Protein backbone atom coordinates (compact mmCIF):
# COMPACT_ATOMS: atom_id res chain seq x y z
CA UNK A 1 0.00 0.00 0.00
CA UNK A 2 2.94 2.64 0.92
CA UNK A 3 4.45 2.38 -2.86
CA UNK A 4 0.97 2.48 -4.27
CA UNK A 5 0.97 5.84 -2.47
CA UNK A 6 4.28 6.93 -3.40
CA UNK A 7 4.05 5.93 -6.98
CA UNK A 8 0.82 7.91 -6.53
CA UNK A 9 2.54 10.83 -5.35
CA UNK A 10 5.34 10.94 -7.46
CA UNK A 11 2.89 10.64 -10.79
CA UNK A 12 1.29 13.47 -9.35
CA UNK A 13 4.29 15.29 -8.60
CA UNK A 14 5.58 14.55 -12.31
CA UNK A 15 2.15 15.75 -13.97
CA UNK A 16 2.44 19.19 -11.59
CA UNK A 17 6.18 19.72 -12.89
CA UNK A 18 5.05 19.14 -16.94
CA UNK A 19 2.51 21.35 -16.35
CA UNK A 20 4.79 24.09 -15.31
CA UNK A 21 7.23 23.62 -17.91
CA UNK A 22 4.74 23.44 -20.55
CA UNK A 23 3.16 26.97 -19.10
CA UNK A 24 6.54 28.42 -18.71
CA UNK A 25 7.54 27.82 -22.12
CA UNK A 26 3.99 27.85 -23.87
CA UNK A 27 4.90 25.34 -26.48
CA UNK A 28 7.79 27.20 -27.52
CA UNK A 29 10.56 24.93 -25.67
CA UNK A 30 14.44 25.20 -26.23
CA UNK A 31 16.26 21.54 -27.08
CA UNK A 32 16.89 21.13 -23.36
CA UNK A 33 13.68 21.53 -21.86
CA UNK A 34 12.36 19.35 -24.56
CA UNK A 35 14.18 16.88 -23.49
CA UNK A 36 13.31 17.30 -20.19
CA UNK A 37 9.57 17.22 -21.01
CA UNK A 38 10.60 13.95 -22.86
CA UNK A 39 11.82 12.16 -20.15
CA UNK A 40 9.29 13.26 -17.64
CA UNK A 41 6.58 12.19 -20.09
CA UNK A 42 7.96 8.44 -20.21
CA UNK A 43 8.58 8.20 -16.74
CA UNK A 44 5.03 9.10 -15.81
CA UNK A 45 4.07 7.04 -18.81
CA UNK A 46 6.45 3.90 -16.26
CA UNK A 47 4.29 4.99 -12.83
CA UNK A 48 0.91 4.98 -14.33
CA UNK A 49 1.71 1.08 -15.81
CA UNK A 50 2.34 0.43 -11.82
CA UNK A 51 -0.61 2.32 -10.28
């Protein structure tokens, strides 16, 4: 139950921080923070197969 809740949390967590990006850089995003995005985007892609 604790790492159902702390996948939980760190999906949400994940989803918070893409959002930000994504309204920092309002679809205009330099190389880096595309990669960024990127690799936040499969990880939450990983938690959600767990949840």
């Amino acid at each position: 139950m604790k790492a159902l809740t702390e996948s939980k949390i760190r999906a949400d967590r994940l989803r918070a921080e893409i959002a930000q990006l994504e309204a920092r850089y309002d679809g205009l995003f330099p190389p880096g923070v595309y990669s960024v995005l990127e690799s936040l985007r499969l990880e939450l892609v990983a938690l959600n197969k767990t949840v």
